[in-house]
PDB file of C-alpha atoms and ligand atoms in Angstrom:
ATOM      1  CA  MET A   1      27.440 -13.936 -18.979  1.00 95.00           C
ATOM      2  CA  LYS A   2      30.016 -11.911 -20.917  1.00 97.00           C
ATOM      3  CA  ASN A   3      33.481 -13.401 -21.387  1.00 98.00           C
ATOM      4  CA  ILE A   4      36.173 -10.877 -20.558  1.00 98.00           C
ATOM      5  CA  VAL A   5      39.727 -11.507 -21.725  1.00 98.00           C
ATOM      6  CA  VAL A   6      42.393  -9.260 -20.187  1.00 98.00           C
ATOM      7  CA  LEU A   7      45.707  -8.534 -21.938  1.00 98.00           C
ATOM      8  CA  VAL A   8      48.658  -7.698 -19.683  1.00 98.00           C
ATOM      9  CA  SER A   9      52.423  -7.171 -19.786  1.00 98.00           C
ATOM     10  CA  GLY A  10      53.485  -6.119 -16.295  1.00 96.00           C
ATOM     11  CA  GLY A  11      52.480  -5.726 -12.679  1.00 97.00           C
ATOM     12  CA  GLY A  12      48.798  -6.155 -13.345  1.00 98.00           C
ATOM     13  CA  THR A  13      47.378  -3.700 -10.812  1.00 98.00           C
ATOM     14  CA  ASN A  14      44.607  -2.836 -13.274  1.00 98.00           C
ATOM     15  CA  LEU A  15      43.892  -6.546 -13.687  1.00 98.00           C
ATOM     16  CA  GLN A  16      43.686  -6.746  -9.884  1.00 98.00           C
ATOM     17  CA  ALA A  17      41.208  -3.853  -9.828  1.00 98.00           C
ATOM     18  CA  LEU A  18      39.045  -5.793 -12.297  1.00 98.00           C
ATOM     19  CA  ILE A  19      39.313  -9.033 -10.310  1.00 98.00           C
ATOM     20  CA  ASP A  20      38.340  -7.186  -7.104  1.00 98.00           C
ATOM     21  CA  ALA A  21      35.430  -5.450  -8.832  1.00 98.00           C
ATOM     22  CA  GLU A  22      34.160  -8.786 -10.165  1.00 98.00           C
ATOM     23  CA  LYS A  23      34.331 -10.267  -6.654  1.00 98.00           C
ATOM     24  CA  ARG A  24      32.262  -7.361  -5.336  1.00 98.00           C
ATOM     25  CA  GLY A  25      29.690  -7.999  -8.091  1.00 97.00           C
ATOM     26  CA  GLU A  26      30.599  -4.750  -9.843  1.00 97.00           C
ATOM     27  CA  LEU A  27      31.231  -5.991 -13.387  1.00 97.00           C
ATOM     28  CA  GLY A  28      27.585  -6.618 -14.261  1.00 93.00           C
ATOM     29  CA  ASP A  29      27.393 -10.045 -15.885  1.00 95.00           C
ATOM     30  CA  GLY A  30      31.047  -9.814 -16.947  1.00 97.00           C
ATOM     31  CA  LYS A  31      33.422 -12.605 -15.941  1.00 98.00           C
ATOM     32  CA  ILE A  32      37.190 -12.605 -16.441  1.00 98.00           C
ATOM     33  CA  THR A  33      37.749 -15.968 -18.101  1.00 98.00           C
ATOM     34  CA  CYS A  34      41.277 -15.622 -19.465  1.00 98.00           C
ATOM     35  CA  VAL A  35      44.385 -13.470 -19.004  1.00 98.00           C
ATOM     36  CA  ILE A  36      46.892 -13.232 -21.855  1.00 98.00           C
ATOM     37  CA  SER A  37      50.384 -11.894 -21.173  1.00 98.00           C
ATOM     38  CA  SER A  38      53.021 -10.733 -23.638  1.00 98.00           C
ATOM     39  CA  LYS A  39      55.693 -11.432 -21.004  1.00 97.00           C
ATOM     40  CA  PRO A  40      56.308 -14.835 -19.391  1.00 97.00           C
ATOM     41  CA  ASP A  41      57.468 -13.279 -16.101  1.00 97.00           C
ATOM     42  CA  ALA A  42      54.723 -10.658 -15.698  1.00 98.00           C
ATOM     43  CA  TYR A  43      53.494 -10.450 -12.092  1.00 98.00           C
ATOM     44  CA  ALA A  44      49.992 -10.122 -13.561  1.00 98.00           C
ATOM     45  CA  ILE A  45      50.132 -13.867 -14.363  1.00 98.00           C
ATOM     46  CA  LYS A  46      50.495 -14.670 -10.664  1.00 98.00           C
ATOM     47  CA  ARG A  47      47.514 -12.453  -9.872  1.00 98.00           C
ATOM     48  CA  ALA A  48      45.429 -14.375 -12.422  1.00 98.00           C
ATOM     49  CA  LYS A  49      46.582 -17.795 -11.194  1.00 98.00           C
ATOM     50  CA  ASP A  50      45.920 -16.856  -7.558  1.00 98.00           C
ATOM     51  CA  ASN A  51      42.354 -16.212  -8.648  1.00 98.00           C
ATOM     52  CA  PHE A  52      42.016 -19.413 -10.705  1.00 98.00           C
ATOM     53  CA  ILE A  53      41.836 -17.548 -14.016  1.00 98.00           C
ATOM     54  CA  ARG A  54      43.187 -19.312 -17.117  1.00 98.00           C
ATOM     55  CA  THR A  55      46.425 -17.771 -18.411  1.00 98.00           C
ATOM     56  CA  LYS A  56      48.243 -17.773 -21.740  1.00 98.00           C
ATOM     57  CA  VAL A  57      51.582 -16.273 -22.696  1.00 98.00           C
ATOM     58  CA  ILE A  58      52.291 -15.053 -26.200  1.00 97.00           C
ATOM     59  CA  VAL A  59      55.683 -13.456 -26.757  1.00 97.00           C
ATOM     60  CA  ARG A  60      56.353 -11.106 -29.675  1.00 95.00           C
ATOM     61  CA  ALA A  61      59.930 -12.417 -30.136  1.00 95.00           C
ATOM     62  CA  ASP A  62      58.565 -15.882 -30.977  1.00 97.00           C
ATOM     63  CA  TYR A  63      56.958 -14.503 -34.151  1.00 97.00           C
ATOM     64  CA  PRO A  64      58.750 -13.177 -37.251  1.00 97.00           C
ATOM     65  CA  ASP A  65      56.620 -10.033 -37.590  1.00 96.00           C
ATOM     66  CA  ILE A  66      53.742  -8.023 -36.114  1.00 95.00           C
ATOM     67  CA  ALA A  67      51.281  -9.538 -38.595  1.00 96.00           C
ATOM     68  CA  SER A  68      51.927 -13.145 -37.534  1.00 97.00           C
ATOM     69  CA  TYR A  69      51.913 -12.153 -33.854  1.00 97.00           C
ATOM     70  CA  SER A  70      48.619 -10.299 -34.322  1.00 97.00           C
ATOM     71  CA  LYS A  71      47.148 -13.298 -36.170  1.00 97.00           C
ATOM     72  CA  ALA A  72      48.114 -15.612 -33.290  1.00 97.00           C
ATOM     73  CA  MET A  73      46.547 -13.153 -30.810  1.00 98.00           C
ATOM     74  CA  THR A  74      43.346 -12.926 -32.878  1.00 98.00           C
ATOM     75  CA  ASP A  75      43.137 -16.733 -32.957  1.00 97.00           C
ATOM     76  CA  LEU A  76      43.602 -16.913 -29.162  1.00 97.00           C
ATOM     77  CA  LEU A  77      40.903 -14.299 -28.564  1.00 98.00           C
ATOM     78  CA  ARG A  78      38.481 -16.123 -30.873  1.00 97.00           C
ATOM     79  CA  GLU A  79      39.266 -19.432 -29.160  1.00 97.00           C
ATOM     80  CA  ALA A  80      38.576 -17.769 -25.786  1.00 96.00           C
ATOM     81  CA  GLU A  81      35.225 -16.547 -27.235  1.00 97.00           C
ATOM     82  CA  ALA A  82      35.929 -13.052 -25.929  1.00 98.00           C
ATOM     83  CA  ASP A  83      32.918 -10.729 -25.723  1.00 98.00           C
ATOM     84  CA  LEU A  84      35.193  -7.978 -24.425  1.00 98.00           C
ATOM     85  CA  VAL A  85      38.977  -7.643 -24.615  1.00 98.00           C
ATOM     86  CA  VAL A  86      40.588  -5.340 -22.034  1.00 98.00           C
ATOM     87  CA  TYR A  87      44.097  -3.980 -22.519  1.00 98.00           C
ATOM     88  CA  ALA A  88      45.289  -3.526 -18.922  1.00 98.00           C
ATOM     89  CA  GLY A  89      48.872  -2.355 -19.232  1.00 97.00           C
ATOM     90  CA  PHE A  90      49.395  -4.382 -22.417  1.00 97.00           C
ATOM     91  CA  MET A  91      52.527  -2.959 -24.021  1.00 93.00           C
ATOM     92  CA  THR A  92      52.851  -4.729 -27.384  1.00 90.00           C
ATOM     93  CA  ILE A  93      51.339  -2.957 -30.373  1.00 84.00           C
ATOM     94  CA  LEU A  94      49.092  -5.223 -32.435  1.00 92.00           C
ATOM     95  CA  ASP A  95      48.109  -4.598 -36.043  1.00 93.00           C
ATOM     96  CA  GLU A  96      44.693  -3.706 -37.437  1.00 94.00           C
ATOM     97  CA  GLN A  97      43.488  -7.298 -37.909  1.00 95.00           C
ATOM     98  CA  VAL A  98      42.896  -7.659 -34.143  1.00 96.00           C
ATOM     99  CA  CYS A  99      40.620  -4.635 -33.724  1.00 92.00           C
ATOM    100  CA  ARG A 100      38.887  -5.469 -37.005  1.00 94.00           C
ATOM    101  CA  ALA A 101      38.050  -8.895 -35.569  1.00 97.00           C
ATOM    102  CA  PHE A 102      36.637  -7.288 -32.390  1.00 97.00           C
ATOM    103  CA  PRO A 103      35.217  -3.913 -33.462  1.00 95.00           C
ATOM    104  CA  ASN A 104      34.115  -1.793 -30.474  1.00 96.00           C
ATOM    105  CA  ARG A 105      34.798  -4.800 -28.278  1.00 98.00           C
ATOM    106  CA  MET A 106      38.332  -3.919 -27.176  1.00 98.00           C
ATOM    107  CA  ILE A 107      39.065  -1.268 -24.571  1.00 98.00           C
ATOM    108  CA  ASN A 108      42.304   0.190 -23.256  1.00 98.00           C
ATOM    109  CA  VAL A 109      43.239   2.147 -20.145  1.00 98.00           C
ATOM    110  CA  HIS A 110      45.743   4.942 -20.766  1.00 98.00           C
ATOM    111  CA  PRO A 111      47.424   6.906 -17.945  1.00 98.00           C
ATOM    112  CA  ALA A 112      46.727  10.432 -19.249  1.00 98.00           C
ATOM    113  CA  LEU A 113      43.839  12.586 -20.418  1.00 98.00           C
ATOM    114  CA  ILE A 114      43.774  11.759 -24.148  1.00 98.00           C
ATOM    115  CA  PRO A 115      44.552  13.572 -26.481  1.00 98.00           C
ATOM    116  CA  SER A 116      47.412  14.670 -24.196  1.00 98.00           C
ATOM    117  CA  PHE A 117      50.487  12.467 -23.756  1.00 98.00           C
ATOM    118  CA  CYS A 118      49.300   9.585 -25.934  1.00 98.00           C
ATOM    119  CA  GLY A 119      50.159   7.718 -29.119  1.00 95.00           C
ATOM    120  CA  LYS A 120      53.239   5.764 -30.090  1.00 92.00           C
ATOM    121  CA  GLY A 121      56.021   5.951 -27.487  1.00 93.00           C
ATOM    122  CA  TYR A 122      53.723   7.094 -24.673  1.00 96.00           C
ATOM    123  CA  TYR A 123      53.358   4.190 -22.300  1.00 95.00           C
ATOM    124  CA  GLY A 124      53.859   3.413 -18.621  1.00 96.00           C
ATOM    125  CA  LEU A 125      56.166   5.749 -16.715  1.00 97.00           C
ATOM    126  CA  ARG A 126      57.086   7.660 -19.922  1.00 98.00           C
ATOM    127  CA  VAL A 127      53.636   9.262 -19.924  1.00 98.00           C
ATOM    128  CA  HIS A 128      54.133  10.706 -16.437  1.00 98.00           C
ATOM    129  CA  GLU A 129      57.705  11.844 -17.189  1.00 98.00           C
ATOM    130  CA  GLU A 130      56.383  13.846 -20.151  1.00 98.00           C
ATOM    131  CA  ALA A 131      53.478  15.292 -18.128  1.00 98.00           C
ATOM    132  CA  LEU A 132      55.922  16.492 -15.446  1.00 98.00           C
ATOM    133  CA  LYS A 133      58.315  17.878 -18.071  1.00 98.00           C
ATOM    134  CA  LYS A 134      55.479  19.903 -19.553  1.00 98.00           C
ATOM    135  CA  GLY A 135      54.421  21.104 -16.115  1.00 98.00           C
ATOM    136  CA  VAL A 136      50.725  20.273 -16.477  1.00 98.00           C
ATOM    137  CA  LYS A 137      48.761  20.804 -13.289  1.00 98.00           C
ATOM    138  CA  ILE A 138      46.038  18.292 -14.095  1.00 98.00           C
ATOM    139  CA  THR A 139      46.508  14.858 -15.633  1.00 98.00           C
ATOM    140  CA  GLY A 140      44.436  11.693 -15.288  1.00 98.00           C
ATOM    141  CA  ALA A 141      43.401   8.531 -17.066  1.00 98.00           C
ATOM    142  CA  THR A 142      41.279   7.569 -20.057  1.00 98.00           C
ATOM    143  CA  VAL A 143      39.443   4.396 -21.028  1.00 98.00           C
ATOM    144  CA  HIS A 144      38.773   4.182 -24.754  1.00 98.00           C
ATOM    145  CA  PHE A 145      37.911   1.707 -27.484  1.00 98.00           C
ATOM    146  CA  VAL A 146      40.910   0.295 -29.324  1.00 97.00           C
ATOM    147  CA  THR A 147      41.040   1.148 -33.010  1.00 96.00           C
ATOM    148  CA  GLU A 148      43.746   1.070 -35.663  1.00 93.00           C
ATOM    149  CA  GLU A 149      44.989   4.466 -34.456  1.00 94.00           C
ATOM    150  CA  CYS A 150      47.196   4.107 -31.362  1.00 94.00           C
ATOM    151  CA  ASP A 151      45.279   5.656 -28.394  1.00 96.00           C
ATOM    152  CA  GLY A 152      42.917   7.245 -30.929  1.00 96.00           C
ATOM    153  CA  GLY A 153      39.679   5.282 -30.452  1.00 97.00           C
ATOM    154  CA  PRO A 154      36.388   6.603 -29.032  1.00 98.00           C
ATOM    155  CA  ILE A 155      36.758   7.837 -25.442  1.00 98.00           C
ATOM    156  CA  ILE A 156      34.487   6.084 -22.930  1.00 98.00           C
ATOM    157  CA  LEU A 157      35.483   7.525 -19.533  1.00 98.00           C
ATOM    158  CA  GLN A 158      38.064   9.986 -18.217  1.00 98.00           C
ATOM    159  CA  LYS A 159      39.032  11.074 -14.727  1.00 98.00           C
ATOM    160  CA  ALA A 160      41.243  14.014 -13.777  1.00 98.00           C
ATOM    161  CA  VAL A 161      44.018  13.824 -11.178  1.00 98.00           C
ATOM    162  CA  GLU A 162      45.963  16.712  -9.641  1.00 98.00           C
ATOM    163  CA  VAL A 163      49.719  17.048 -10.199  1.00 98.00           C
ATOM    164  CA  LYS A 164      51.458  18.191  -7.007  1.00 98.00           C
ATOM    165  CA  ASN A 165      54.708  20.057  -6.352  1.00 98.00           C
ATOM    166  CA  GLY A 166      57.581  17.643  -5.904  1.00 98.00           C
ATOM    167  CA  ASP A 167      55.894  14.776  -7.788  1.00 98.00           C
ATOM    168  CA  THR A 168      58.242  12.232  -9.337  1.00 98.00           C
ATOM    169  CA  PRO A 169      57.031  10.122 -12.279  1.00 98.00           C
ATOM    170  CA  GLU A 170      56.628   7.195  -9.870  1.00 98.00           C
ATOM    171  CA  ILE A 171      54.579   9.200  -7.347  1.00 98.00           C
ATOM    172  CA  LEU A 172      52.374  10.624 -10.092  1.00 98.00           C
ATOM    173  CA  GLN A 173      51.899   7.199 -11.686  1.00 98.00           C
ATOM    174  CA  LYS A 174      50.719   5.775  -8.364  1.00 98.00           C
ATOM    175  CA  ARG A 175      48.275   8.663  -7.784  1.00 98.00           C
ATOM    176  CA  VAL A 176      46.846   8.346 -11.312  1.00 98.00           C
ATOM    177  CA  MET A 177      46.368   4.612 -10.820  1.00 98.00           C
ATOM    178  CA  GLN A 178      44.752   4.930  -7.382  1.00 98.00           C
ATOM    179  CA  GLU A 179      42.536   7.908  -8.091  1.00 98.00           C
ATOM    180  CA  ALA A 180      41.641   7.215 -11.703  1.00 98.00           C
ATOM    181  CA  GLU A 181      42.670   4.006 -13.497  1.00 98.00           C
ATOM    182  CA  TRP A 182      41.548   1.499 -10.866  1.00 98.00           C
ATOM    183  CA  LYS A 183      38.167   3.239 -10.735  1.00 98.00           C
ATOM    184  CA  ILE A 184      37.289   4.027 -14.334  1.00 98.00           C
ATOM    185  CA  LEU A 185      38.490   0.744 -15.858  1.00 98.00           C
ATOM    186  CA  PRO A 186      36.057  -1.450 -13.864  1.00 98.00           C
ATOM    187  CA  GLN A 187      33.332   1.188 -14.378  1.00 98.00           C
ATOM    188  CA  ALA A 188      33.829   1.095 -18.154  1.00 98.00           C
ATOM    189  CA  VAL A 189      33.764  -2.727 -18.171  1.00 98.00           C
ATOM    190  CA  LYS A 190      30.487  -2.683 -16.225  1.00 98.00           C
ATOM    191  CA  LEU A 191      28.963  -0.117 -18.600  1.00 97.00           C
ATOM    192  CA  PHE A 192      30.034  -2.254 -21.568  1.00 98.00           C
ATOM    193  CA  CYS A 193      28.587  -5.430 -20.065  1.00 97.00           C
ATOM    194  CA  GLU A 194      25.304  -3.626 -19.389  1.00 96.00           C
ATOM    195  CA  GLY A 195      25.148  -2.484 -23.015  1.00 97.00           C
ATOM    196  CA  LYS A 196      25.306   1.167 -21.991  1.00 97.00           C
ATOM    197  CA  ILE A 197      27.990   2.348 -24.435  1.00 98.00           C
ATOM    198  CA  LYS A 198      27.147   3.164 -28.035  1.00 97.00           C
ATOM    199  CA  VAL A 199      29.498   4.428 -30.716  1.00 97.00           C
ATOM    200  CA  GLU A 200      27.911   7.048 -32.972  1.00 96.00           C
ATOM    201  CA  ASN A 201      29.942   8.801 -35.686  1.00 95.00           C
ATOM    202  CA  GLY A 202      33.202   7.731 -34.062  1.00 94.00           C
ATOM    203  CA  VAL A 203      32.194   9.039 -30.631  1.00 97.00           C
ATOM    204  CA  ALA A 204      31.326   6.857 -27.634  1.00 98.00           C
ATOM    205  CA  VAL A 205      28.070   7.838 -25.962  1.00 98.00           C
ATOM    206  CA  VAL A 206      27.596   6.484 -22.444  1.00 97.00           C
ATOM    207  CA  GLU A 207      24.049   6.138 -21.171  1.00 93.00           C
ATOM    208  CA  GLU A 208      23.697   8.363 -18.131  1.00 83.00           C
ATOM    209  CA  PRO A 209      22.327   6.949 -14.882  1.00 71.00           C
ATOM    210  CA  GLU A 210      18.694   7.868 -14.183  1.00 70.00           C
ATOM    211  CA  GLU A 211      18.263  10.744 -11.700  1.00 67.00           C
TER     212      GLU A 211
HETATM  213  C1  GAR B 301      49.120   1.495 -16.249  1.00 97.92           C
HETATM  214  O1  GAR B 301      49.420   2.770 -15.745  1.00 97.92           O
HETATM  215  C2  GAR B 301      48.457   1.609 -17.621  1.00 97.92           C
HETATM  216  O2  GAR B 301      47.587   2.695 -17.725  1.00 97.92           O
HETATM  217  C3  GAR B 301      49.667   1.802 -18.491  1.00 97.92           C
HETATM  218  O3  GAR B 301      50.646   0.940 -17.956  1.00 97.92           O
HETATM  219  C4  GAR B 301      50.405   0.732 -16.570  1.00 97.92           C
HETATM  220  C5  GAR B 301      50.269  -0.761 -16.301  1.00 97.92           C
HETATM  221  O4  GAR B 301      50.179  -1.020 -14.935  1.00 97.92           O
HETATM  222  N1  GAR B 301      49.363   1.515 -19.862  1.00 97.92           N
HETATM  223  C6  GAR B 301      49.897   2.176 -20.880  1.00 97.92           C
HETATM  224  O5  GAR B 301      50.742   3.044 -20.738  1.00 97.92           O
HETATM  225  C7  GAR B 301      49.401   1.755 -22.246  1.00 97.92           C
HETATM  226  N2  GAR B 301      49.668   2.771 -23.219  1.00 97.92           N
HETATM  227  P1  GAR B 301      49.585  -2.396 -14.392  1.00 97.92           P
HETATM  228  O6  GAR B 301      50.300  -3.540 -15.117  1.00 97.92           O
HETATM  229  O7  GAR B 301      49.925  -2.366 -12.926  1.00 97.92           O
HETATM  230  O8  GAR B 301      48.098  -2.402 -14.640  1.00 97.92           O
END
């Protein structure tokens, strides 16, 4: 069994997609054993509790700086014996000590096709506002390994989504979640748990299914 720890900050629809995939037996031998939230009132916590998953809350404002917050997070993840850490709408930036403690064992879902609309300041609805401002016709989602560079780690899976006339950021966000994020995040977790992702020269290589 592989211990999966999910980090959240908000609604937790990606967490829900993972919980549902696990119930359908679609996470390989992965099991979500703990959910850690950066916000005490995140709806994601309710989703975890409803599914009898252990929860922890760790709030940035309770720590004097990013380093002490990141240290506390690293300690929690070690205590939870995480084999895989999934950022599922986790909005607090952690420092390098966390990804150094879990190299190629942390993944993030981002609501755009990296390297577009990513990096510091691009999160949540902001990403879709910028995509609409630019007038792109195709956007999507990316699952990638977390490294010291914000949204810069090896790309595991991507899925494209059409932008339609009249889209608002909210409408586009929903379509990207439904058509891309909720699909590729559980898929990436399954591939990880099956040992099918390798990182070679900074690039993630995913074993292709046999014909
Ligand atoms: C998702 O769209 C996720 O990709 C995004 O926040 C949303 C969280 O929704 N994450 C980022 O922007 C991280 N840079 P959720 O709480 O319903 O899963």
